[in-house]
Amino acid sequence: MRNIPGIFTLVLSLYLMICHAQFALASIHTYPESSTQIMYRSQQSLRDISDRAWQAVLYKRIKSGKLETLRLRLVGFPGMIKLDNSQKLQVTTGNGKVWNPEDVLLDSSFPPNVGEYDFLEVMKGLDYDTPLRLNLSLQDSSKAEIVVPIFAVKEWRLLFDKVDFWE
């Protein structure tokens, strides 16, 4: 009988750690860039189905109170990943929605392991938190498929809806 409060506390602590741990893995960061411009950013460390590491950075810029850009930057491990920018990124949901966001780095000096995409239409089309599949073509003619888990999509939707212009 004396151990019941201790056991209850232990079980409750474990439950909270396990059930809420995934939401603590990432957060939305705010970067004031000037007196009229702010950037919100979410960064996720993800792996594709071939177990290669990727950084997925969703960011939006607000200028003078209006949305200027909403982009997804994907960064593969240097030397291992070379994106084929002639092929479009394909974004799919489990219920069949498909998008092919525009690659905004086609004529840039970014290294070949970096891709950046206009993600506004994708985020406008996400009505609820659902896993996404990002399919990319690589220069060696192979594919990379990255599964974006629900907790990351939830954070992305929060970033998309965020409108507190640090007033």
mmCIF file of C-alpha atoms in Angstrom:
data_model
loop_
_atom_site.group_PDB
_atom_site.id
_atom_site.type_symbol
_atom_site.label_atom_id
_atom_site.label_comp_id
_atom_site.label_asym_id
_atom_site.label_seq_id
_atom_site.Cartn_x
_atom_site.Cartn_y
_atom_site.Cartn_z
ATOM 1 C CA MET A 1 0.000 0.000 0.000
ATOM 2 C CA ARG A 2 2.836 2.400 0.708
ATOM 3 C CA ASN A 3 4.261 1.899 -2.806
ATOM 4 C CA ILE A 4 1.059 2.785 -4.672
ATOM 5 C CA PRO A 5 1.731 6.576 -4.815
ATOM 6 C CA GLY A 6 5.308 5.916 -5.960
ATOM 7 C CA ILE A 7 4.206 3.454 -8.638
ATOM 8 C CA PHE A 8 1.462 5.835 -9.787
ATOM 9 C CA THR A 9 3.970 8.680 -10.081
ATOM 10 C CA LEU A 10 6.378 6.479 -12.037
ATOM 11 C CA VAL A 11 3.671 5.260 -14.434
ATOM 12 C CA LEU A 12 2.360 8.796 -14.965
ATOM 13 C CA SER A 13 5.874 10.113 -15.624
ATOM 14 C CA LEU A 14 6.602 7.357 -18.149
ATOM 15 C CA TYR A 15 3.278 7.950 -19.876
ATOM 16 C CA LEU A 16 3.943 11.679 -20.238
ATOM 17 C CA MET A 17 7.485 11.096 -21.497
ATOM 18 C CA ILE A 18 6.439 8.526 -24.095
ATOM 19 C CA CYS A 19 3.218 10.119 -25.327
ATOM 20 C CA HIS A 20 4.472 13.669 -25.545
ATOM 21 C CA ALA A 21 8.126 13.128 -26.470
ATOM 22 C CA GLN A 22 7.613 13.370 -30.220
ATOM 23 C CA PHE A 23 6.274 16.918 -29.952
ATOM 24 C CA ALA A 24 9.390 18.060 -28.133
ATOM 25 C CA LEU A 25 11.711 17.016 -30.963
ATOM 26 C CA ALA A 26 11.280 20.203 -32.933
ATOM 27 C CA SER A 27 9.781 23.629 -32.597
ATOM 28 C CA ILE A 28 8.989 26.717 -34.593
ATOM 29 C CA HIS A 29 11.702 29.350 -34.406
ATOM 30 C CA THR A 30 11.173 33.049 -35.067
ATOM 31 C CA TYR A 31 13.843 35.213 -36.698
ATOM 32 C CA PRO A 32 13.222 38.964 -37.035
ATOM 33 C CA GLU A 33 15.213 39.857 -40.172
ATOM 34 C CA SER A 34 14.424 43.578 -40.252
ATOM 35 C CA SER A 35 11.910 45.998 -38.821
ATOM 36 C CA THR A 36 9.385 44.909 -41.482
ATOM 37 C CA GLN A 37 10.364 41.292 -42.106
ATOM 38 C CA ILE A 38 10.245 38.127 -40.015
ATOM 39 C CA MET A 39 11.003 34.491 -40.763
ATOM 40 C CA TYR A 40 9.382 31.474 -39.074
ATOM 41 C CA ARG A 41 11.224 28.173 -39.400
ATOM 42 C CA SER A 42 10.658 24.517 -38.558
ATOM 43 C CA GLN A 43 13.575 22.117 -38.954
ATOM 44 C CA GLN A 44 13.159 18.341 -38.925
ATOM 45 C CA SER A 45 15.762 15.589 -39.157
ATOM 46 C CA LEU A 46 14.265 12.846 -41.311
ATOM 47 C CA ARG A 47 15.407 9.661 -43.044
ATOM 48 C CA ASP A 48 14.367 8.357 -46.418
ATOM 49 C CA ILE A 49 13.323 4.745 -46.962
ATOM 50 C CA SER A 50 16.964 3.881 -47.810
ATOM 51 C CA ASP A 51 17.966 5.222 -44.355
ATOM 52 C CA ARG A 52 19.776 8.295 -45.698
ATOM 53 C CA ALA A 53 19.701 11.387 -43.475
ATOM 54 C CA TRP A 54 17.904 14.565 -44.576
ATOM 55 C CA GLN A 55 17.182 17.941 -43.061
ATOM 56 C CA ALA A 56 13.755 19.315 -43.926
ATOM 57 C CA VAL A 57 13.360 23.024 -43.245
ATOM 58 C CA LEU A 58 9.982 24.627 -43.794
ATOM 59 C CA TYR A 59 10.146 28.393 -43.532
ATOM 60 C CA LYS A 60 8.000 31.360 -44.331
ATOM 61 C CA ARG A 61 8.838 35.015 -44.634
ATOM 62 C CA ILE A 62 6.407 37.731 -43.696
ATOM 63 C CA LYS A 63 7.163 41.197 -45.053
ATOM 64 C CA SER A 64 5.126 44.226 -43.976
ATOM 65 C CA GLY A 65 2.462 41.900 -42.570
ATOM 66 C CA LYS A 66 2.040 39.864 -45.778
ATOM 67 C CA LEU A 67 3.236 36.392 -46.688
ATOM 68 C CA GLU A 68 6.228 36.742 -49.007
ATOM 69 C CA THR A 69 7.399 33.111 -49.324
ATOM 70 C CA LEU A 70 6.656 29.669 -47.925
ATOM 71 C CA ARG A 71 9.334 27.175 -48.879
ATOM 72 C CA LEU A 72 10.552 23.707 -48.076
ATOM 73 C CA ARG A 73 14.312 23.200 -48.206
ATOM 74 C CA LEU A 74 15.554 19.602 -48.331
ATOM 75 C CA VAL A 75 19.212 18.939 -47.607
ATOM 76 C CA GLY A 76 20.732 15.505 -48.144
ATOM 77 C CA PHE A 77 24.083 14.395 -46.802
ATOM 78 C CA PRO A 78 26.862 16.080 -48.860
ATOM 79 C CA GLY A 79 28.705 13.689 -51.147
ATOM 80 C CA MET A 80 26.003 11.027 -50.866
ATOM 81 C CA ILE A 81 23.015 12.866 -52.326
ATOM 82 C CA LYS A 82 22.843 14.742 -55.628
ATOM 83 C CA LEU A 83 19.379 15.880 -56.603
ATOM 84 C CA ASP A 84 18.209 15.775 -60.211
ATOM 85 C CA ASN A 85 16.650 19.224 -60.484
ATOM 86 C CA SER A 86 15.265 18.452 -63.937
ATOM 87 C CA GLN A 87 12.673 16.222 -62.223
ATOM 88 C CA LYS A 88 9.954 17.618 -59.977
ATOM 89 C CA LEU A 89 9.470 16.880 -56.315
ATOM 90 C CA GLN A 90 6.295 14.876 -55.803
ATOM 91 C CA VAL A 91 4.385 15.290 -52.539
ATOM 92 C CA THR A 92 1.614 12.794 -51.761
ATOM 93 C CA THR A 93 -0.775 12.033 -48.928
ATOM 94 C CA GLY A 94 -2.273 8.678 -48.023
ATOM 95 C CA ASN A 95 -5.665 9.702 -49.411
ATOM 96 C CA GLY A 96 -4.336 10.431 -52.892
ATOM 97 C CA LYS A 97 -3.641 14.172 -52.934
ATOM 98 C CA VAL A 98 -0.598 14.931 -55.092
ATOM 99 C CA TRP A 99 1.408 18.124 -55.565
ATOM 100 C CA ASN A 100 4.505 18.956 -57.620
ATOM 101 C CA PRO A 101 5.871 22.136 -56.032
ATOM 102 C CA GLU A 102 8.130 24.349 -58.111
ATOM 103 C CA ASP A 103 11.875 24.048 -57.510
ATOM 104 C CA VAL A 104 13.054 27.585 -56.758
ATOM 105 C CA LEU A 105 16.794 26.761 -56.880
ATOM 106 C CA LEU A 106 17.058 25.780 -60.550
ATOM 107 C CA ASP A 107 19.461 28.587 -61.454
ATOM 108 C CA SER A 108 21.335 28.919 -58.187
ATOM 109 C CA SER A 109 24.754 28.248 -56.772
ATOM 110 C CA PHE A 110 23.496 25.881 -54.060
ATOM 111 C CA PRO A 111 25.259 22.502 -53.885
ATOM 112 C CA PRO A 112 23.571 19.512 -55.587
ATOM 113 C CA ASN A 113 22.453 18.000 -52.264
ATOM 114 C CA VAL A 114 20.065 20.933 -51.639
ATOM 115 C CA GLY A 115 16.597 21.435 -53.081
ATOM 116 C CA GLU A 116 14.143 24.198 -52.265
ATOM 117 C CA TYR A 117 10.500 24.232 -53.257
ATOM 118 C CA ASP A 118 7.586 26.669 -53.223
ATOM 119 C CA PHE A 119 5.376 24.921 -50.667
ATOM 120 C CA LEU A 120 2.435 27.333 -50.463
ATOM 121 C CA GLU A 121 -0.028 25.259 -52.514
ATOM 122 C CA VAL A 122 0.875 22.101 -50.587
ATOM 123 C CA MET A 123 0.204 23.760 -47.242
ATOM 124 C CA LYS A 124 -3.025 25.345 -48.500
ATOM 125 C CA GLY A 125 -4.203 21.884 -49.547
ATOM 126 C CA LEU A 126 -3.491 20.136 -46.239
ATOM 127 C CA ASP A 127 -6.791 20.077 -44.376
ATOM 128 C CA TYR A 128 -5.602 17.877 -41.521
ATOM 129 C CA ASP A 129 -2.471 16.316 -40.040
ATOM 130 C CA THR A 130 -1.514 13.381 -42.243
ATOM 131 C CA PRO A 131 1.847 11.846 -43.134
ATOM 132 C CA LEU A 132 3.400 13.066 -46.379
ATOM 133 C CA ARG A 133 5.645 11.258 -48.830
ATOM 134 C CA LEU A 134 8.281 13.346 -50.573
ATOM 135 C CA ASN A 135 9.618 11.667 -53.722
ATOM 136 C CA LEU A 136 12.792 13.093 -55.239
ATOM 137 C CA SER A 137 14.829 12.036 -58.260
ATOM 138 C CA LEU A 138 18.582 11.755 -57.814
ATOM 139 C CA GLN A 139 21.314 12.287 -60.416
ATOM 140 C CA ASP A 140 22.256 8.583 -60.363
ATOM 141 C CA SER A 141 18.710 7.809 -61.664
ATOM 142 C CA SER A 142 17.592 6.463 -58.284
ATOM 143 C CA LYS A 143 14.821 7.880 -56.131
ATOM 144 C CA ALA A 144 14.659 9.147 -52.577
ATOM 145 C CA GLU A 145 11.402 8.761 -50.700
ATOM 146 C CA ILE A 146 11.105 10.663 -47.441
ATOM 147 C CA VAL A 147 8.170 10.033 -45.131
ATOM 148 C CA VAL A 148 7.206 13.130 -43.149
ATOM 149 C CA PRO A 149 5.508 11.915 -39.945
ATOM 150 C CA ILE A 150 2.289 13.342 -38.551
ATOM 151 C CA PHE A 151 4.003 15.287 -35.758
ATOM 152 C CA ALA A 152 6.149 17.134 -38.324
ATOM 153 C CA VAL A 153 3.150 17.881 -40.555
ATOM 154 C CA LYS A 154 1.297 19.171 -37.496
ATOM 155 C CA GLU A 155 4.174 21.537 -36.768
ATOM 156 C CA TRP A 156 4.276 22.641 -40.415
ATOM 157 C CA ARG A 157 0.567 23.422 -40.300
ATOM 158 C CA LEU A 158 1.104 25.445 -37.116
ATOM 159 C CA LEU A 159 3.879 27.382 -38.865
ATOM 160 C CA PHE A 160 1.651 27.947 -41.899
ATOM 161 C CA ASP A 161 -1.158 29.313 -39.702
ATOM 162 C CA LYS A 162 1.149 31.420 -37.506
ATOM 163 C CA VAL A 163 0.262 35.097 -37.872
ATOM 164 C CA ASP A 164 1.667 36.805 -34.767
ATOM 165 C CA PHE A 165 3.905 39.345 -36.472
ATOM 166 C CA TRP A 166 5.720 39.939 -33.166
ATOM 167 C CA GLU A 167 3.308 42.727 -32.293
#
